[in-house]
Amino acid sequence: MVWFDKLKLKKQLVRSVNEAGYTSPKEIQLRTLSRINGGQDVVAIAPEGAGKTTAYVLGTLNRFNHAPEGVPSVLILVPDKDQVLAVLEMFNRFNKNQSIKIVGLYVTPGIEGQMDELADGADIVVATPDRARAIYLKLGLNLNKIELFIIDEGDQMIKKGMQLPLAELANSVTKCQRLLFTDVLHSRLERVIEPFMISPAIVEVDELEEQGIQTFSQLLYHVPNFGTKLNLLNLFITDDEVFTKVVVFVNSRSTAETIYNNLHRKIKEAVAFLNAPFIDLKGYKDIEAFKADESARILLVSNDNAGDLDLDDIPFLIHFDVPAEKETYISRVTNHFPDVENETLALTFTTDLELSDVKKIEQSIGQKITVADLPEELVIEKEIKTKKKEEKEPAKTDAPVTGAAFHEKKAANSKTYNYSSGTKAKMNNKRKH
């Protein structure tokens, strides 16, 4: 009776939920449905599989009291065609009111058929932002009576570059209730939704596996862009007393080549590839050869060119990129001998666009990865660009220039990385390698 007593779902909808086998609501549904029913803007943050889609589908159907008008009152935006079809399937599972007409819009050859379907009447529209915007600009999608505007998988929309159609559609809708469902909420997504979300309730749910995976010690470095990742790697690698043997994982060979060219200028033959792409570049056929070569400190490994690796006795594992497949990451950081003392430390560099992949990894390993402070000496690429612009256009006042005190230090003279005392001690122990 929780669906009825606490969440105030209509009796017909409760019957549909029970028939579908949903005996009790999940946490995200308990914490959002009452707010949705109350008309409040909501930002719901929860991992994949937490029940976000079910929450807003039930909240949407619960709004319809009488025969609908055939004019869209609900617009739901999702990242791609597969998600449109999945949401339509869920509506069909719960909706017993055959008078409610639900239309899906997604990129497919020919736009006229979808416009004709809208013209025949639609109460709920489930669409990708690009197709909804295209039909709206052709005057085929009426947004004048939208009462509920829902964005699902918001982080994936930012990753796919859908900010423009998303913002345009949001700004074209007049006063209504707005809901955002996302795996993670980061700065890029916040900038997109800030203009149209009105004092939203923030609901966040973490669902970790009860039986966690034993891993090496891990630290997460959240940086704004690729250039800053490269600066951070350089800052660490320069300290050859601590970073004696490092395996750097990247998602592609092109990224590996970029890093190689950057590091080779500084540390020469100390950097190499696993299976070098060209014969004139230093490389090894297997990781054992890298371990045995005392002159080599850095091994670059691309995901498309690596199988199972024996990473025992490697002091540092650095994921320059977060793999799209969580299993790839987990296989590398799993500590198969937790009872044996091991000094390996896994460092992961992530941008906003990779945070959803980090979230999936945390779900699977059953633990949060500790977020480390960025080193004070780290050069943030965005600030460098701002500084160069200010040098070209000197300030007209005597007031201090924002960021003027920020300057690049020589990484070789910088040995403090804002680690905790425990982490510093662990790194000091690695000097014996």
PDB file of C-alpha atoms in Angstrom, residues 71-190:
ATOM      1  CA  VAL A  71      -2.508  18.778 -27.182  1.00  0.00           C
ATOM      2  CA  PRO A  72       0.922  18.039 -25.642  1.00  0.00           C
ATOM      3  CA  SER A  73       0.958  18.780 -21.921  1.00  0.00           C
ATOM      4  CA  VAL A  74       4.108  16.730 -21.179  1.00  0.00           C
ATOM      5  CA  LEU A  75       7.418  16.864 -23.065  1.00  0.00           C
ATOM      6  CA  ILE A  76      10.068  14.289 -22.165  1.00  0.00           C
ATOM      7  CA  LEU A  77      13.546  14.614 -23.674  1.00  0.00           C
ATOM      8  CA  VAL A  78      15.933  11.637 -23.808  1.00  0.00           C
ATOM      9  CA  PRO A  79      19.321  11.240 -25.537  1.00  0.00           C
ATOM     10  CA  ASP A  80      18.613   8.772 -28.361  1.00  0.00           C
ATOM     11  CA  LYS A  81      16.140   6.614 -30.246  1.00  0.00           C
ATOM     12  CA  ASP A  82      16.696   3.537 -28.067  1.00  0.00           C
ATOM     13  CA  GLN A  83      15.811   5.537 -24.972  1.00  0.00           C
ATOM     14  CA  VAL A  84      12.691   6.950 -26.657  1.00  0.00           C
ATOM     15  CA  LEU A  85      11.514   3.407 -27.396  1.00  0.00           C
ATOM     16  CA  ALA A  86      12.343   2.229 -23.861  1.00  0.00           C
ATOM     17  CA  VAL A  87      10.311   5.060 -22.310  1.00  0.00           C
ATOM     18  CA  LEU A  88       7.370   4.400 -24.651  1.00  0.00           C
ATOM     19  CA  GLU A  89       7.458   0.741 -23.617  1.00  0.00           C
ATOM     20  CA  MET A  90       7.307   1.688 -19.947  1.00  0.00           C
ATOM     21  CA  PHE A  91       4.349   3.998 -20.549  1.00  0.00           C
ATOM     22  CA  ASN A  92       2.556   1.148 -22.313  1.00  0.00           C
ATOM     23  CA  ARG A  93       3.279  -1.110 -19.342  1.00  0.00           C
ATOM     24  CA  PHE A  94       1.628   1.188 -16.803  1.00  0.00           C
ATOM     25  CA  ASN A  95      -0.908   3.167 -18.832  1.00  0.00           C
ATOM     26  CA  LYS A  96      -4.423   1.691 -18.818  1.00  0.00           C
ATOM     27  CA  ASN A  97      -6.066   4.919 -19.943  1.00  0.00           C
ATOM     28  CA  GLN A  98      -6.284   4.346 -23.686  1.00  0.00           C
ATOM     29  CA  SER A  99      -7.463   7.914 -24.240  1.00  0.00           C
ATOM     30  CA  ILE A 100      -3.956   9.204 -23.409  1.00  0.00           C
ATOM     31  CA  LYS A 101      -2.002   9.412 -26.651  1.00  0.00           C
ATOM     32  CA  ILE A 102       1.783   9.145 -26.438  1.00  0.00           C
ATOM     33  CA  VAL A 103       4.016  10.003 -29.412  1.00  0.00           C
ATOM     34  CA  GLY A 104       7.724   9.311 -29.848  1.00  0.00           C
ATOM     35  CA  LEU A 105      10.007  11.570 -31.890  1.00  0.00           C
ATOM     36  CA  TYR A 106      13.518  10.589 -32.940  1.00  0.00           C
ATOM     37  CA  VAL A 107      15.809  10.964 -35.906  1.00  0.00           C
ATOM     38  CA  THR A 108      14.696   8.653 -38.708  1.00  0.00           C
ATOM     39  CA  PRO A 109      14.420   9.003 -42.495  1.00  0.00           C
ATOM     40  CA  GLY A 110      11.594  11.412 -43.188  1.00  0.00           C
ATOM     41  CA  ILE A 111      10.099  13.822 -40.707  1.00  0.00           C
ATOM     42  CA  GLU A 112       6.619  14.134 -42.205  1.00  0.00           C
ATOM     43  CA  GLY A 113       5.258  10.928 -40.651  1.00  0.00           C
ATOM     44  CA  GLN A 114       6.056  12.107 -37.130  1.00  0.00           C
ATOM     45  CA  MET A 115       4.567  15.534 -37.850  1.00  0.00           C
ATOM     46  CA  ASP A 116       1.369  13.865 -39.114  1.00  0.00           C
ATOM     47  CA  GLU A 117       1.213  11.781 -35.936  1.00  0.00           C
ATOM     48  CA  LEU A 118       1.476  14.939 -33.815  1.00  0.00           C
ATOM     49  CA  ALA A 119      -1.194  16.617 -35.910  1.00  0.00           C
ATOM     50  CA  ASP A 120      -3.568  13.731 -35.141  1.00  0.00           C
ATOM     51  CA  GLY A 121      -3.218  14.556 -31.439  1.00  0.00           C
ATOM     52  CA  ALA A 122      -0.646  13.903 -28.703  1.00  0.00           C
ATOM     53  CA  ASP A 123      -0.838  14.289 -24.945  1.00  0.00           C
ATOM     54  CA  ILE A 124       2.649  13.101 -24.009  1.00  0.00           C
ATOM     55  CA  VAL A 125       5.660  13.558 -26.304  1.00  0.00           C
ATOM     56  CA  VAL A 126       8.857  11.555 -25.775  1.00  0.00           C
ATOM     57  CA  ALA A 127      11.623  12.869 -28.012  1.00  0.00           C
ATOM     58  CA  THR A 128      15.296  13.404 -28.650  1.00  0.00           C
ATOM     59  CA  PRO A 129      16.176  17.119 -28.393  1.00  0.00           C
ATOM     60  CA  ASP A 130      17.379  17.427 -31.987  1.00  0.00           C
ATOM     61  CA  ARG A 131      14.228  15.923 -33.521  1.00  0.00           C
ATOM     62  CA  ALA A 132      11.883  17.804 -31.169  1.00  0.00           C
ATOM     63  CA  ARG A 133      13.629  21.080 -32.038  1.00  0.00           C
ATOM     64  CA  ALA A 134      13.486  20.380 -35.779  1.00  0.00           C
ATOM     65  CA  ILE A 135       9.743  19.693 -35.680  1.00  0.00           C
ATOM     66  CA  TYR A 136       9.141  22.662 -33.362  1.00  0.00           C
ATOM     67  CA  LEU A 137      10.886  24.991 -35.839  1.00  0.00           C
ATOM     68  CA  LYS A 138       8.617  23.615 -38.562  1.00  0.00           C
ATOM     69  CA  LEU A 139       5.643  24.568 -36.345  1.00  0.00           C
ATOM     70  CA  GLY A 140       4.735  20.894 -35.974  1.00  0.00           C
ATOM     71  CA  LEU A 141       5.198  20.669 -32.191  1.00  0.00           C
ATOM     72  CA  ASN A 142       2.939  22.804 -30.006  1.00  0.00           C
ATOM     73  CA  LEU A 143       4.639  23.776 -26.727  1.00  0.00           C
ATOM     74  CA  ASN A 144       2.064  26.356 -25.621  1.00  0.00           C
ATOM     75  CA  LYS A 145       0.304  24.032 -23.184  1.00  0.00           C
ATOM     76  CA  ILE A 146       3.242  22.105 -21.752  1.00  0.00           C
ATOM     77  CA  GLU A 147       2.723  21.655 -18.004  1.00  0.00           C
ATOM     78  CA  LEU A 148       5.530  19.174 -17.321  1.00  0.00           C
ATOM     79  CA  PHE A 149       8.974  19.337 -18.932  1.00  0.00           C
ATOM     80  CA  ILE A 150      11.278  16.367 -18.222  1.00  0.00           C
ATOM     81  CA  ILE A 151      14.948  15.859 -19.090  1.00  0.00           C
ATOM     82  CA  ASP A 152      16.166  12.280 -18.692  1.00  0.00           C
ATOM     83  CA  GLU A 153      19.833  11.202 -18.796  1.00  0.00           C
ATOM     84  CA  GLY A 154      20.916  14.847 -18.668  1.00  0.00           C
ATOM     85  CA  ASP A 155      24.606  13.983 -18.350  1.00  0.00           C
ATOM     86  CA  GLN A 156      24.452  11.861 -21.515  1.00  0.00           C
ATOM     87  CA  MET A 157      22.884  14.752 -23.435  1.00  0.00           C
ATOM     88  CA  ILE A 158      25.828  16.970 -22.510  1.00  0.00           C
ATOM     89  CA  LYS A 159      28.246  14.220 -23.560  1.00  0.00           C
ATOM     90  CA  LYS A 160      26.465  13.997 -26.933  1.00  0.00           C
ATOM     91  CA  GLY A 161      26.616  17.792 -27.415  1.00  0.00           C
ATOM     92  CA  MET A 162      22.865  18.424 -27.210  1.00  0.00           C
ATOM     93  CA  GLN A 163      23.106  21.598 -25.125  1.00  0.00           C
ATOM     94  CA  LEU A 164      21.739  23.914 -27.843  1.00  0.00           C
ATOM     95  CA  PRO A 165      18.467  22.097 -28.723  1.00  0.00           C
ATOM     96  CA  LEU A 166      17.957  21.280 -25.052  1.00  0.00           C
ATOM     97  CA  ALA A 167      18.263  24.926 -23.980  1.00  0.00           C
ATOM     98  CA  GLU A 168      16.165  26.194 -26.900  1.00  0.00           C
ATOM     99  CA  LEU A 169      13.289  23.849 -26.111  1.00  0.00           C
ATOM    100  CA  ALA A 170      13.456  24.648 -22.386  1.00  0.00           C
ATOM    101  CA  ASN A 171      13.341  28.377 -23.095  1.00  0.00           C
ATOM    102  CA  SER A 172      10.422  27.918 -25.524  1.00  0.00           C
ATOM    103  CA  VAL A 173       8.249  26.370 -22.826  1.00  0.00           C
ATOM    104  CA  THR A 174       6.367  28.871 -20.680  1.00  0.00           C
ATOM    105  CA  LYS A 175       5.667  28.386 -16.977  1.00  0.00           C
ATOM    106  CA  CYS A 176       5.615  24.705 -16.115  1.00  0.00           C
ATOM    107  CA  GLN A 177       7.093  22.129 -13.774  1.00  0.00           C
ATOM    108  CA  ARG A 178      10.564  20.943 -14.744  1.00  0.00           C
ATOM    109  CA  LEU A 179      12.289  17.696 -13.803  1.00  0.00           C
ATOM    110  CA  LEU A 180      15.865  16.589 -14.451  1.00  0.00           C
ATOM    111  CA  PHE A 181      17.017  12.985 -14.039  1.00  0.00           C
ATOM    112  CA  THR A 182      20.714  12.242 -14.378  1.00  0.00           C
ATOM    113  CA  ASP A 183      23.427   9.831 -13.286  1.00  0.00           C
ATOM    114  CA  VAL A 184      25.681  12.717 -12.237  1.00  0.00           C
ATOM    115  CA  LEU A 185      25.335  16.484 -11.909  1.00  0.00           C
ATOM    116  CA  HIS A 186      28.414  18.374 -13.036  1.00  0.00           C
ATOM    117  CA  SER A 187      29.270  21.971 -13.851  1.00  0.00           C
ATOM    118  CA  ARG A 188      28.523  21.745 -17.587  1.00  0.00           C
ATOM    119  CA  LEU A 189      25.050  20.368 -16.945  1.00  0.00           C
ATOM    120  CA  GLU A 190      24.431  22.895 -14.175  1.00  0.00           C
TER     121      GLU A 190
END
